GROMACS .gro file of N, CA, C and O in nm:
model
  376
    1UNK      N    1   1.017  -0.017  -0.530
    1UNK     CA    2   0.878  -0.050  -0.548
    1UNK      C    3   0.845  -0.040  -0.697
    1UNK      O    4   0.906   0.039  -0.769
    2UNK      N    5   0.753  -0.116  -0.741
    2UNK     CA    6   0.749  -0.136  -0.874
    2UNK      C    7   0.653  -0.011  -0.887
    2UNK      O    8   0.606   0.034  -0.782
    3UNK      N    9   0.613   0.059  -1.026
    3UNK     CA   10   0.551   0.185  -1.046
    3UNK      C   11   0.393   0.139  -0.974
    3UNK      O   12   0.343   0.027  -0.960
    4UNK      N   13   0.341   0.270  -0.940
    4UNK     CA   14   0.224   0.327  -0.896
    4UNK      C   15   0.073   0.303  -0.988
    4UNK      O   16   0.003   0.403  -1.004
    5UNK      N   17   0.048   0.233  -1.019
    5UNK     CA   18  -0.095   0.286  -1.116
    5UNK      C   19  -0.211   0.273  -1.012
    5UNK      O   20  -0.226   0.219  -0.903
    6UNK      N   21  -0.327   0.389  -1.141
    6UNK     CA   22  -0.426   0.385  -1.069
    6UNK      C   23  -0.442   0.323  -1.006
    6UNK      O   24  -0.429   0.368  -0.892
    7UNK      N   25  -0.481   0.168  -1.015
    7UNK     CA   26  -0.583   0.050  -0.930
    7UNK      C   27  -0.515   0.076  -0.813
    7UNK      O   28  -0.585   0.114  -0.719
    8UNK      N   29  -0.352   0.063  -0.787
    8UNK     CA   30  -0.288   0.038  -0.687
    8UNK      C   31  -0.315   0.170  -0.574
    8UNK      O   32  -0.301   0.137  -0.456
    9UNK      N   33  -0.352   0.314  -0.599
    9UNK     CA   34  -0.365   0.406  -0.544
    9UNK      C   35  -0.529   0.350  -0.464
    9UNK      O   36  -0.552   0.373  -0.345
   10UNK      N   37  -0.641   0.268  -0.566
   10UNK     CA   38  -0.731   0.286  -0.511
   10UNK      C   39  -0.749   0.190  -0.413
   10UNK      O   40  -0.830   0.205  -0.321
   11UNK      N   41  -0.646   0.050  -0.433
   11UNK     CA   42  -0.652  -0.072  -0.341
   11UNK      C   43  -0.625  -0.011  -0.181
   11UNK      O   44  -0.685  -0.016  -0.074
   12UNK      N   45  -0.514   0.043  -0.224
   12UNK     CA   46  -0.439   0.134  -0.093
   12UNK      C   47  -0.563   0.224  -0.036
   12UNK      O   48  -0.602   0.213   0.080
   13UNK      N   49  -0.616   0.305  -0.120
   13UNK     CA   50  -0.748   0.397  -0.013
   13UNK      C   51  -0.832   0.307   0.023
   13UNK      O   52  -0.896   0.351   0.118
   14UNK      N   53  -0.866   0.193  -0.008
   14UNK     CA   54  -0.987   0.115   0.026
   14UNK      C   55  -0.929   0.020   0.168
   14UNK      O   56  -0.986  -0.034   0.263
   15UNK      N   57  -0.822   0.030   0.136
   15UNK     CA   58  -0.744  -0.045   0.283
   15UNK      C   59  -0.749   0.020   0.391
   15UNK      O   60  -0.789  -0.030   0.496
   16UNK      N   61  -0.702   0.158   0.378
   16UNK     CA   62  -0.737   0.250   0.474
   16UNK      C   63  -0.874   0.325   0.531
   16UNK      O   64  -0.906   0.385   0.633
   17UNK      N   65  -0.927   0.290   0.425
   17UNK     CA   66  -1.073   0.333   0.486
   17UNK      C   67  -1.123   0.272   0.563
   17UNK      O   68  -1.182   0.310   0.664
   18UNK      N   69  -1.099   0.123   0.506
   18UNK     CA   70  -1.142  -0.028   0.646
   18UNK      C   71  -1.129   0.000   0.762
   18UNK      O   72  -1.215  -0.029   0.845
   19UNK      N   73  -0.972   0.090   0.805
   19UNK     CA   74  -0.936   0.093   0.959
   19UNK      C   75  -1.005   0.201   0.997
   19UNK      O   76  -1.084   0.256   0.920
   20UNK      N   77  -0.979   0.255   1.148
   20UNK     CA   78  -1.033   0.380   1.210
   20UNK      C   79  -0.932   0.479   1.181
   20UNK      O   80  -0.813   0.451   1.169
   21UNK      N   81  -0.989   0.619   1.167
   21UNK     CA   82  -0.900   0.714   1.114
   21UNK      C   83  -0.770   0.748   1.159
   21UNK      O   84  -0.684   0.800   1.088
   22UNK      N   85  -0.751   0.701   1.337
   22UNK     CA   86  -0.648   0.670   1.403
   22UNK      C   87  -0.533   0.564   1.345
   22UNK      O   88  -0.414   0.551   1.371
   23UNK      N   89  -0.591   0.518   1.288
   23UNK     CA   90  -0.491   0.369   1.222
   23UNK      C   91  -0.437   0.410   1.111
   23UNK      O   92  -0.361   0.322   1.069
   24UNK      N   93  -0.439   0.497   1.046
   24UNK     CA   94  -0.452   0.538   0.881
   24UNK      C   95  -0.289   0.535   0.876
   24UNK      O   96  -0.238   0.423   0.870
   25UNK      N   97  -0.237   0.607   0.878
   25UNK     CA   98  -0.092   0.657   0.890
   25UNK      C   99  -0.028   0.547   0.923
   25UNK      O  100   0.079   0.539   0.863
   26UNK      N  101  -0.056   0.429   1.017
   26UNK     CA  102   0.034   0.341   1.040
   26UNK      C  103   0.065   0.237   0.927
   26UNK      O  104   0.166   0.201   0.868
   27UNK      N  105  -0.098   0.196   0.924
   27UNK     CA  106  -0.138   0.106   0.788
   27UNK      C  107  -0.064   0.162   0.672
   27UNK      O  108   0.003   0.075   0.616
   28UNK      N  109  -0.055   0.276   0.619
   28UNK     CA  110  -0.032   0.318   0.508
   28UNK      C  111   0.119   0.308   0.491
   28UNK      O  112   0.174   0.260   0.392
   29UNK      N  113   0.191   0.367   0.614
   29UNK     CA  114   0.307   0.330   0.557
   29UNK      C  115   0.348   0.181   0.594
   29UNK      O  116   0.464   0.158   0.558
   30UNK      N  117   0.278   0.063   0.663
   30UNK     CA  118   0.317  -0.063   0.685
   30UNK      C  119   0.320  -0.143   0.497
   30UNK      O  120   0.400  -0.213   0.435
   31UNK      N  121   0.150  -0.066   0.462
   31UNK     CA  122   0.176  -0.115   0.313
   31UNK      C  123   0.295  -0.106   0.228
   31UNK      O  124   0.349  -0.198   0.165
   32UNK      N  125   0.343   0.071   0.238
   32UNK     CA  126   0.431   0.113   0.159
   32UNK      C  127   0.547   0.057   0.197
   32UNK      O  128   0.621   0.073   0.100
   33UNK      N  129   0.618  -0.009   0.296
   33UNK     CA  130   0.714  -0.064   0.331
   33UNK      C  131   0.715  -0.224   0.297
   33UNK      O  132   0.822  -0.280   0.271
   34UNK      N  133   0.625  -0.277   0.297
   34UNK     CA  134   0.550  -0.424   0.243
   34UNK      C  135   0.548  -0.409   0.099
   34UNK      O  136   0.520  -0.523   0.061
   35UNK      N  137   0.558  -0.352   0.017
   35UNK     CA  138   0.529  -0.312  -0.089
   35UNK      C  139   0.711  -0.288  -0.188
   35UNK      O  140   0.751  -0.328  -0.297
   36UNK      N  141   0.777  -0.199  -0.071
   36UNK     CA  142   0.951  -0.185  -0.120
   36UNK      C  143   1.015  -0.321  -0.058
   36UNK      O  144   1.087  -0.389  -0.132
   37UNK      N  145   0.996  -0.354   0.050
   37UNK     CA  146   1.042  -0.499   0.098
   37UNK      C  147   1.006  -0.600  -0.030
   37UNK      O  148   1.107  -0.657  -0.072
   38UNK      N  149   0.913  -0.625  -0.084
   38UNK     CA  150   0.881  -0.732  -0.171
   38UNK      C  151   0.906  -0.699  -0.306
   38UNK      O  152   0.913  -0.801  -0.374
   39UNK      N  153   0.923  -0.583  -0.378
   39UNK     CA  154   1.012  -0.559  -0.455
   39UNK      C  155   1.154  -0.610  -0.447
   39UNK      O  156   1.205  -0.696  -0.519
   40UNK      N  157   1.207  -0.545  -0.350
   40UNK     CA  158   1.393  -0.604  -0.332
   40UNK      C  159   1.343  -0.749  -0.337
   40UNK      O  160   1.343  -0.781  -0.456
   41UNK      N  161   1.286  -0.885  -0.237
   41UNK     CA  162   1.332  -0.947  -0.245
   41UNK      C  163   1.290  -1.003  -0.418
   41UNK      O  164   1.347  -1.093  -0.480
   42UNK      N  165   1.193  -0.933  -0.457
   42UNK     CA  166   1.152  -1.028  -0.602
   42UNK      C  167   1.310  -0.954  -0.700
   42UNK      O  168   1.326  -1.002  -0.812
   43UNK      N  169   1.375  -0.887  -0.672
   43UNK     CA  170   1.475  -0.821  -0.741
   43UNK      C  171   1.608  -0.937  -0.719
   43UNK      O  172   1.679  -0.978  -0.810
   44UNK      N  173   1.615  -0.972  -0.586
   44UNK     CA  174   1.673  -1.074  -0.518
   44UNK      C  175   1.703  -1.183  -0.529
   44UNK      O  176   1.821  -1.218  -0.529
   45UNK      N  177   1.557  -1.306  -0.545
   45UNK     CA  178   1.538  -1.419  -0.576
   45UNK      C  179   1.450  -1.431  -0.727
   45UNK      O  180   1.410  -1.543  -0.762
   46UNK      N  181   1.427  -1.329  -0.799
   46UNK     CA  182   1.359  -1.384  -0.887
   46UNK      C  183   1.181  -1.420  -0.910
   46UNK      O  184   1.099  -1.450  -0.997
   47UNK      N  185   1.190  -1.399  -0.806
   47UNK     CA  186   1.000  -1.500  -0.765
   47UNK      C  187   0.904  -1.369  -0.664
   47UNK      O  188   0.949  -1.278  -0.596
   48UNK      N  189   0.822  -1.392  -0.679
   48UNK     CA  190   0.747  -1.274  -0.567
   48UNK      C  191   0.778  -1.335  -0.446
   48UNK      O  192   0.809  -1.452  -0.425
   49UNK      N  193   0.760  -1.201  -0.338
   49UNK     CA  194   0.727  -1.231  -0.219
   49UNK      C  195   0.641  -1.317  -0.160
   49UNK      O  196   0.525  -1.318  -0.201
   50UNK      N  197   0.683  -1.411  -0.047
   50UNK     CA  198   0.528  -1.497  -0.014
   50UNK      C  199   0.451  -1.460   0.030
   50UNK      O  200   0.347  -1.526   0.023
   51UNK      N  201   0.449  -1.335   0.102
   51UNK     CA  202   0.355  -1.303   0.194
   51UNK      C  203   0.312  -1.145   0.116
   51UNK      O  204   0.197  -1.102   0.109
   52UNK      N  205   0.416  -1.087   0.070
   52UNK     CA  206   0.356  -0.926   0.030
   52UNK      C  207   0.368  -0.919  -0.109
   52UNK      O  208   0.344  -0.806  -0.154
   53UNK      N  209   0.398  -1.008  -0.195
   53UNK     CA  210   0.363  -1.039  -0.313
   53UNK      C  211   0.471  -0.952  -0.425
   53UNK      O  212   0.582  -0.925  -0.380
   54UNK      N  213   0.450  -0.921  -0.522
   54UNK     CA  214   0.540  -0.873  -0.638
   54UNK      C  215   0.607  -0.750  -0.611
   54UNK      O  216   0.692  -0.720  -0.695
   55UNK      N  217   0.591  -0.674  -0.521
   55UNK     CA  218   0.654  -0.560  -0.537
   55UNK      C  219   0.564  -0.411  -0.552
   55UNK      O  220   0.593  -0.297  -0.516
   56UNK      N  221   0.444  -0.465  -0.622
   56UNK     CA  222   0.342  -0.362  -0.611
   56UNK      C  223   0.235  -0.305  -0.504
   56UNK      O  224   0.153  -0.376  -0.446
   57UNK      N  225   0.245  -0.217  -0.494
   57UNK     CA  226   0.131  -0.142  -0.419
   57UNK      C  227   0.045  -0.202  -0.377
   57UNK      O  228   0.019  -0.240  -0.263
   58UNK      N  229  -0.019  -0.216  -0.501
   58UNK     CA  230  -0.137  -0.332  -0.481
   58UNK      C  231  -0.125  -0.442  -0.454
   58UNK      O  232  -0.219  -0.493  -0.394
   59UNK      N  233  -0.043  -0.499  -0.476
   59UNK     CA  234   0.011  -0.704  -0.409
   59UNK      C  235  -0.022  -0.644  -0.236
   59UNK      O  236  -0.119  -0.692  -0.176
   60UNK      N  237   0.057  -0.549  -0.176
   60UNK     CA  238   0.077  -0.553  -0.090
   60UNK      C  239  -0.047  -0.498  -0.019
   60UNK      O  240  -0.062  -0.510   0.102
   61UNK      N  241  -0.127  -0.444  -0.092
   61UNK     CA  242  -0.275  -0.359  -0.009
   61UNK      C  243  -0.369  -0.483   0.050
   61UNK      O  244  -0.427  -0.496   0.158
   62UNK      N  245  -0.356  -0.590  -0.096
   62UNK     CA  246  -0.409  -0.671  -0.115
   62UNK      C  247  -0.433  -0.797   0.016
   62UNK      O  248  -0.532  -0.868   0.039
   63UNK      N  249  -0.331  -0.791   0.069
   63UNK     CA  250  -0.343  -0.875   0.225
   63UNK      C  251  -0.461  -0.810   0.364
   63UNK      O  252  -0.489  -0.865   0.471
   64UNK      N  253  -0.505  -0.685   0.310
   64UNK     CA  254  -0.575  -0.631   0.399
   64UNK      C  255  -0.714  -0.607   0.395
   64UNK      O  256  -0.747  -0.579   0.280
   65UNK      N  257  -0.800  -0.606   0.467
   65UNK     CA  258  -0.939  -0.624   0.410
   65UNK      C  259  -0.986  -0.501   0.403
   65UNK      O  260  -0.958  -0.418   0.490
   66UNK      N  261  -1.074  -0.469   0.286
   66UNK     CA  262  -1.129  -0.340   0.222
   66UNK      C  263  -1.247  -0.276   0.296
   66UNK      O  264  -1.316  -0.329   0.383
   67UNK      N  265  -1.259  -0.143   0.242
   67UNK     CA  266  -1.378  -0.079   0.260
   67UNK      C  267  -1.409  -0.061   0.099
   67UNK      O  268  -1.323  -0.068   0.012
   68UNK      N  269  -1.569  -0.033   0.076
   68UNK     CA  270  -1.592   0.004  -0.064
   68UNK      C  271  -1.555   0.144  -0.055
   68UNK      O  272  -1.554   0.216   0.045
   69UNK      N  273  -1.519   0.176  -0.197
   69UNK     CA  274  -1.442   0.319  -0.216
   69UNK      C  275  -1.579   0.421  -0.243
   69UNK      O  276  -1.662   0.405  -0.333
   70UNK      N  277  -1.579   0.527  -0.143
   70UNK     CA  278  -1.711   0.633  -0.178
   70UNK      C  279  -1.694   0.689  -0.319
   70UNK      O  280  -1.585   0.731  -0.359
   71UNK      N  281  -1.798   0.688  -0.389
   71UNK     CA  282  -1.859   0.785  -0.507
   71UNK      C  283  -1.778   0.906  -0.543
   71UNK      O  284  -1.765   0.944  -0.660
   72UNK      N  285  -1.711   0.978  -0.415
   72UNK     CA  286  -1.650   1.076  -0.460
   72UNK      C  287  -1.550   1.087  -0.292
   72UNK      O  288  -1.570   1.035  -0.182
   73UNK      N  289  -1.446   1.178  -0.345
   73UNK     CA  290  -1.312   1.215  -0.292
   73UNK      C  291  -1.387   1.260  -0.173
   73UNK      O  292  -1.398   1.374  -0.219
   74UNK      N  293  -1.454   1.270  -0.047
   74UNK     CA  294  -1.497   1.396   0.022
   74UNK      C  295  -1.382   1.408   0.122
   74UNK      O  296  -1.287   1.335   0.095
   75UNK      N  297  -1.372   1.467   0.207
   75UNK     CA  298  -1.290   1.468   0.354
   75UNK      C  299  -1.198   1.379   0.358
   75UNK      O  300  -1.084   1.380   0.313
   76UNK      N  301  -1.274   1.281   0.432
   76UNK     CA  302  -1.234   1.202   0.527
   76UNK      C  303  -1.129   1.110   0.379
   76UNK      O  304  -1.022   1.055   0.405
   77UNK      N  305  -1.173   1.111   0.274
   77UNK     CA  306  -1.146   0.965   0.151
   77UNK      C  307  -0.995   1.080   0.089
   77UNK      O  308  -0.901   1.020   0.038
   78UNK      N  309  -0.989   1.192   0.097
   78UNK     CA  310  -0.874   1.290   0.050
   78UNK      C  311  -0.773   1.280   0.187
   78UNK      O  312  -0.651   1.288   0.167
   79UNK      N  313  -0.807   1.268   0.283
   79UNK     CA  314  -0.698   1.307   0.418
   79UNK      C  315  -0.643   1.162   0.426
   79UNK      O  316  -0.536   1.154   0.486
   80UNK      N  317  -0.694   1.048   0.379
   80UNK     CA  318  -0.654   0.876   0.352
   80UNK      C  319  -0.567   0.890   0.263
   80UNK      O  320  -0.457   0.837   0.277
   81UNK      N  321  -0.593   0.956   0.164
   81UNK     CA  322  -0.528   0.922   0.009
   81UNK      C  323  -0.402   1.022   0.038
   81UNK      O  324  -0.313   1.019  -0.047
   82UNK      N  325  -0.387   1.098   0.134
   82UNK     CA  326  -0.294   1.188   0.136
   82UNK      C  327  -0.182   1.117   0.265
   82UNK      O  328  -0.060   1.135   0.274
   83UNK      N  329  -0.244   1.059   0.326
   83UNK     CA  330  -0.176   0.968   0.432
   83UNK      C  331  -0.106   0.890   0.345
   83UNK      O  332   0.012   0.876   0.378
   84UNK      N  333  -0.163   0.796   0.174
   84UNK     CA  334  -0.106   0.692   0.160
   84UNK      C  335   0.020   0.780   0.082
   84UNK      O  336   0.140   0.752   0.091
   85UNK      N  337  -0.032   0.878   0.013
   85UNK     CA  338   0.060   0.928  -0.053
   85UNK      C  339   0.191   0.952   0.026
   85UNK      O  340   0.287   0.904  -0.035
   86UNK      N  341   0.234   1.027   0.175
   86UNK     CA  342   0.271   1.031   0.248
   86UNK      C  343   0.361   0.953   0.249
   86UNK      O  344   0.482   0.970   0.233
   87UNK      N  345   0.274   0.821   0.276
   87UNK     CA  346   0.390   0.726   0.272
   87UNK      C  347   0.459   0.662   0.184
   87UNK      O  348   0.560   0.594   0.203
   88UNK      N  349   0.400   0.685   0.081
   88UNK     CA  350   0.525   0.644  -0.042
   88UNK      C  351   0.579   0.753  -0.039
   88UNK      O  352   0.656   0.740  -0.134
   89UNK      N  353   0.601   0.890   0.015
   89UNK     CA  354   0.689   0.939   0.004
   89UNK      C  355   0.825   0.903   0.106
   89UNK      O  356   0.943   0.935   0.104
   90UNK      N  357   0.772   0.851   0.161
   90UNK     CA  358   0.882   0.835   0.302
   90UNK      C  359   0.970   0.749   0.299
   90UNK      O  360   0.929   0.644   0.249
   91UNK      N  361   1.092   0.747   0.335
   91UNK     CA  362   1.203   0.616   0.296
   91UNK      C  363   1.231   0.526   0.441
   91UNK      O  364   1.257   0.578   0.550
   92UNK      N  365   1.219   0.386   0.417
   92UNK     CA  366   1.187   0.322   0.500
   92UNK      C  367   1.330   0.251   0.521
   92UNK      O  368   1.357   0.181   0.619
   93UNK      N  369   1.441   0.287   0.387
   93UNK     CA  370   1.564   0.252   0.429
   93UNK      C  371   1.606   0.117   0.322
   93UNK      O  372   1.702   0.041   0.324
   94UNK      N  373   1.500   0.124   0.240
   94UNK     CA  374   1.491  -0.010   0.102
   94UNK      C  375   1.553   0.054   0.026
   94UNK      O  376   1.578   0.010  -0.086
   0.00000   0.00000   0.00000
């Protein structure tokens, strides 16, 4: 997966906030796996992914429709961001 920056941390919480809190964990690591998948193949062929885009975080958040990001970290926006984190920690086998 190509490196992490800010924007890409916040595309990813705003993706997850969209779903119900039940969904969080799945979404998050479907991104993070959409995200190492389209890396290899842009490593591969040269060209981005068609569908999950360059390799970044954000290419890949980017297919999913947003929530606006709250004002501040509270609860519910820290236990998301810790789900996404989660899943970039996790190896999906890329």
């Amino acid at each position: 997966m190509r490196p992490i920056l800010p924007g890409c941390l916040d595309r990813g919480l705003s993706a997850l906030l969209a779903v119900p809190p039940g969904a969080r964990a799945g979404l998050a690591a479907r991104i993070a796996f959409e995200a190492r998948a389209a890396d290899a193949w842009r490593k591969r062929h040269g060209r981005a992914h068609p569908l999950w885009g360059d390799g970044s975080l954000m290419a890949a958040a980017l297919r999913y429709p947003r929530a606006p990001l709250p004002p501040s970290l509270g609860p519910e926006a820290r236990a998301a961001l810790r789900q996404l984190l989660d899943a970039l920690d996790g190896d999906f086998g890329l």
